[in-house]
Amino acid sequence: PSHPSPSMYLSIFITICLVVGAITFHYWVLGLLLGVVPNPETDHSHFLRSLSLLLMIVFSHVLEIVVFALGYLAGVRYLGWSMPGFGGDQILSFFDAFYHSATTYSTLGLSKVPSGEAGFMTAMESLTGIIILTWSATFFYNILGRTPSKDDE
């Protein structure tokens, strides 16, 4: 049996760093949001609270997607990873990488699935994305489901 190449070990290391970074960042963001959400007993607009929470959560997901996209770009440009289906053999632009990252993170799966080093990162980003998206939905539901605000009465 053949052993993984040094490039694959580097891919595993980079992927683990990105996954741990995304989870840590998301934990930090949700902690910050918990601190700025109005107390359920205070008079506030349920709509504005919901909208602001959702926008901040979406923004955090976009940042996480961007970081994974930068990981794909770095792998292709500096480590020689192959990403077939993106302008020949390589990702040509940040937007190609972002598209692949967003469809992977959201588990939509519209991109072509690469093999090798980029394939490992793709699989782990998909797993991380579905866990973090579920975490965000649970957080949002728990925060908004506490106590109805004045506009709900």
mmCIF file of C-alpha atoms in Angstrom:
data_model
loop_
_atom_site.group_PDB
_atom_site.id
_atom_site.type_symbol
_atom_site.label_atom_id
_atom_site.label_comp_id
_atom_site.label_asym_id
_atom_site.label_seq_id
_atom_site.Cartn_x
_atom_site.Cartn_y
_atom_site.Cartn_z
ATOM 1 C CA PRO A 1 0.000 0.000 0.000
ATOM 2 C CA SER A 2 1.203 3.495 -0.812
ATOM 3 C CA HIS A 3 1.658 6.040 1.926
ATOM 4 C CA PRO A 4 0.232 9.574 1.829
ATOM 5 C CA SER A 5 2.526 12.146 0.270
ATOM 6 C CA PRO A 6 4.026 15.001 2.298
ATOM 7 C CA SER A 7 1.583 17.260 0.436
ATOM 8 C CA MET A 8 -1.343 15.225 1.802
ATOM 9 C CA TYR A 9 0.004 15.532 5.356
ATOM 10 C CA LEU A 10 0.252 19.293 4.832
ATOM 11 C CA SER A 11 -3.320 19.311 3.516
ATOM 12 C CA ILE A 12 -4.510 17.466 6.608
ATOM 13 C CA PHE A 13 -2.692 19.947 8.849
ATOM 14 C CA ILE A 14 -4.090 22.991 6.987
ATOM 15 C CA THR A 15 -7.584 21.518 7.018
ATOM 16 C CA ILE A 16 -7.461 20.805 10.756
ATOM 17 C CA CYS A 17 -6.308 24.399 11.367
ATOM 18 C CA LEU A 18 -9.164 25.763 9.240
ATOM 19 C CA VAL A 19 -11.769 23.551 10.950
ATOM 20 C CA VAL A 20 -10.551 24.412 14.466
ATOM 21 C CA GLY A 21 -10.312 28.075 13.487
ATOM 22 C CA ALA A 22 -13.867 28.131 12.085
ATOM 23 C CA ILE A 23 -15.294 26.442 15.176
ATOM 24 C CA THR A 24 -13.360 28.719 17.537
ATOM 25 C CA PHE A 25 -14.351 31.843 15.593
ATOM 26 C CA HIS A 26 -17.997 30.796 15.569
ATOM 27 C CA TYR A 27 -17.941 30.086 19.304
ATOM 28 C CA TRP A 28 -16.489 33.570 19.848
ATOM 29 C CA VAL A 29 -19.112 35.223 17.585
ATOM 30 C CA LEU A 30 -22.023 33.470 19.286
ATOM 31 C CA GLY A 31 -20.600 34.457 22.670
ATOM 32 C CA LEU A 32 -20.421 38.087 21.550
ATOM 33 C CA LEU A 33 -23.972 37.942 20.201
ATOM 34 C CA LEU A 34 -25.194 36.500 23.477
ATOM 35 C CA GLY A 35 -23.709 39.524 25.226
ATOM 36 C CA VAL A 36 -25.394 42.089 22.973
ATOM 37 C CA VAL A 37 -28.844 40.530 22.716
ATOM 38 C CA PRO A 38 -31.332 42.538 24.775
ATOM 39 C CA ASN A 39 -32.610 41.017 27.966
ATOM 40 C CA PRO A 40 -35.985 39.336 27.283
ATOM 41 C CA GLU A 41 -37.614 41.390 30.058
ATOM 42 C CA THR A 42 -36.694 44.748 28.479
ATOM 43 C CA ASP A 43 -38.877 46.554 25.988
ATOM 44 C CA HIS A 44 -37.442 45.982 22.494
ATOM 45 C CA SER A 45 -38.476 45.220 18.938
ATOM 46 C CA HIS A 46 -38.626 41.492 18.244
ATOM 47 C CA PHE A 47 -38.220 42.187 14.512
ATOM 48 C CA LEU A 48 -35.087 44.315 14.927
ATOM 49 C CA ARG A 49 -33.558 41.839 17.351
ATOM 50 C CA SER A 50 -34.259 38.965 14.965
ATOM 51 C CA LEU A 51 -32.966 40.821 11.933
ATOM 52 C CA SER A 52 -29.777 42.018 13.608
ATOM 53 C CA LEU A 53 -29.039 38.572 15.024
ATOM 54 C CA LEU A 54 -29.574 36.905 11.643
ATOM 55 C CA LEU A 55 -27.418 39.423 9.803
ATOM 56 C CA MET A 56 -24.548 38.963 12.255
ATOM 57 C CA ILE A 57 -24.823 35.175 12.058
ATOM 58 C CA VAL A 58 -24.887 35.246 8.246
ATOM 59 C CA PHE A 59 -21.871 37.573 8.217
ATOM 60 C CA SER A 60 -19.934 35.148 10.432
ATOM 61 C CA HIS A 61 -20.754 32.275 8.055
ATOM 62 C CA VAL A 62 -19.589 34.316 5.062
ATOM 63 C CA LEU A 63 -16.283 35.039 6.815
ATOM 64 C CA GLU A 64 -15.818 31.329 7.534
ATOM 65 C CA ILE A 65 -16.537 30.520 3.878
ATOM 66 C CA VAL A 66 -14.002 33.155 2.784
ATOM 67 C CA VAL A 67 -11.314 31.625 4.998
ATOM 68 C CA PHE A 68 -11.894 28.171 3.506
ATOM 69 C CA ALA A 69 -11.848 29.733 0.005
ATOM 70 C CA LEU A 70 -8.475 31.288 0.788
ATOM 71 C CA GLY A 71 -7.320 27.825 1.910
ATOM 72 C CA TYR A 72 -8.284 26.373 -1.483
ATOM 73 C CA LEU A 73 -6.559 29.225 -3.315
ATOM 74 C CA ALA A 74 -3.379 28.825 -1.265
ATOM 75 C CA GLY A 75 -3.397 25.077 -1.869
ATOM 76 C CA VAL A 76 -3.784 25.474 -5.627
ATOM 77 C CA ARG A 77 -1.406 28.406 -6.081
ATOM 78 C CA TYR A 78 1.370 27.513 -3.646
ATOM 79 C CA LEU A 79 1.095 23.789 -2.925
ATOM 80 C CA GLY A 80 0.141 22.465 -6.355
ATOM 81 C CA TRP A 81 -3.291 21.073 -5.502
ATOM 82 C CA SER A 82 -5.493 20.147 -8.438
ATOM 83 C CA MET A 83 -9.063 21.473 -8.595
ATOM 84 C CA PRO A 84 -10.497 20.095 -11.867
ATOM 85 C CA GLY A 85 -13.516 21.853 -13.303
ATOM 86 C CA PHE A 86 -12.482 25.393 -12.448
ATOM 87 C CA GLY A 87 -11.156 26.922 -15.636
ATOM 88 C CA GLY A 88 -9.251 23.892 -16.834
ATOM 89 C CA ASP A 89 -7.216 22.263 -14.108
ATOM 90 C CA GLN A 90 -6.972 25.096 -11.601
ATOM 91 C CA ILE A 91 -9.104 27.592 -9.723
ATOM 92 C CA LEU A 92 -8.473 30.829 -11.580
ATOM 93 C CA SER A 93 -10.067 33.345 -9.251
ATOM 94 C CA PHE A 94 -11.114 34.022 -5.702
ATOM 95 C CA PHE A 95 -14.747 33.881 -6.856
ATOM 96 C CA ASP A 96 -14.316 30.308 -8.128
ATOM 97 C CA ALA A 97 -12.847 29.330 -4.763
ATOM 98 C CA PHE A 98 -15.596 31.215 -2.900
ATOM 99 C CA TYR A 99 -18.310 29.470 -4.948
ATOM 100 C CA HIS A 100 -16.783 26.071 -4.263
ATOM 101 C CA SER A 101 -16.391 26.906 -0.577
ATOM 102 C CA ALA A 102 -19.951 28.252 -0.185
ATOM 103 C CA THR A 103 -21.579 25.265 -1.892
ATOM 104 C CA THR A 104 -19.414 22.914 0.156
ATOM 105 C CA TYR A 105 -19.918 24.699 3.511
ATOM 106 C CA SER A 106 -23.681 24.815 3.008
ATOM 107 C CA THR A 107 -23.646 21.182 1.816
ATOM 108 C CA LEU A 108 -25.501 22.308 -1.303
ATOM 109 C CA GLY A 109 -22.931 20.406 -3.322
ATOM 110 C CA LEU A 110 -23.172 22.150 -6.699
ATOM 111 C CA SER A 111 -19.409 22.207 -7.230
ATOM 112 C CA LYS A 112 -17.380 19.403 -8.676
ATOM 113 C CA VAL A 113 -15.767 17.432 -5.894
ATOM 114 C CA PRO A 114 -11.989 17.430 -6.219
ATOM 115 C CA SER A 115 -9.845 14.482 -5.195
ATOM 116 C CA GLY A 116 -6.578 14.383 -3.303
ATOM 117 C CA GLU A 117 -5.566 17.204 -1.004
ATOM 118 C CA ALA A 118 -8.388 19.548 -2.025
ATOM 119 C CA GLY A 119 -10.867 16.676 -1.735
ATOM 120 C CA PHE A 120 -9.932 16.130 1.900
ATOM 121 C CA MET A 121 -10.468 19.812 2.664
ATOM 122 C CA THR A 122 -13.787 19.757 0.764
ATOM 123 C CA ALA A 123 -15.077 16.810 2.795
ATOM 124 C CA MET A 124 -14.048 18.353 6.106
ATOM 125 C CA GLU A 125 -15.470 21.770 5.202
ATOM 126 C CA SER A 126 -18.814 20.140 4.405
ATOM 127 C CA LEU A 127 -18.893 18.368 7.763
ATOM 128 C CA THR A 128 -17.844 21.542 9.591
ATOM 129 C CA GLY A 129 -20.366 23.668 7.713
ATOM 130 C CA ILE A 130 -23.374 21.494 8.496
ATOM 131 C CA ILE A 131 -22.417 21.360 12.177
ATOM 132 C CA ILE A 132 -21.877 25.137 12.430
ATOM 133 C CA LEU A 133 -25.060 25.932 10.471
ATOM 134 C CA THR A 134 -27.055 23.698 12.809
ATOM 135 C CA TRP A 135 -25.360 25.297 15.805
ATOM 136 C CA SER A 136 -26.354 28.755 14.526
ATOM 137 C CA ALA A 137 -29.959 27.725 13.929
ATOM 138 C CA THR A 138 -30.183 26.268 17.442
ATOM 139 C CA PHE A 139 -28.626 29.412 18.923
ATOM 140 C CA PHE A 140 -31.056 31.648 17.021
ATOM 141 C CA TYR A 141 -34.057 29.575 18.076
ATOM 142 C CA ASN A 142 -32.961 29.503 21.725
ATOM 143 C CA ILE A 143 -32.333 33.255 21.869
ATOM 144 C CA LEU A 144 -35.587 34.245 20.188
ATOM 145 C CA GLY A 145 -37.656 31.596 21.901
ATOM 146 C CA ARG A 146 -36.904 32.813 25.428
ATOM 147 C CA THR A 147 -39.661 35.300 26.145
ATOM 148 C CA PRO A 148 -41.901 37.158 23.715
ATOM 149 C CA SER A 149 -41.201 40.841 23.331
ATOM 150 C CA LYS A 150 -43.764 43.656 23.588
ATOM 151 C CA ASP A 151 -44.707 43.507 19.855
ATOM 152 C CA ASP A 152 -45.754 39.851 20.269
ATOM 153 C CA GLU A 153 -48.362 40.517 22.921
#
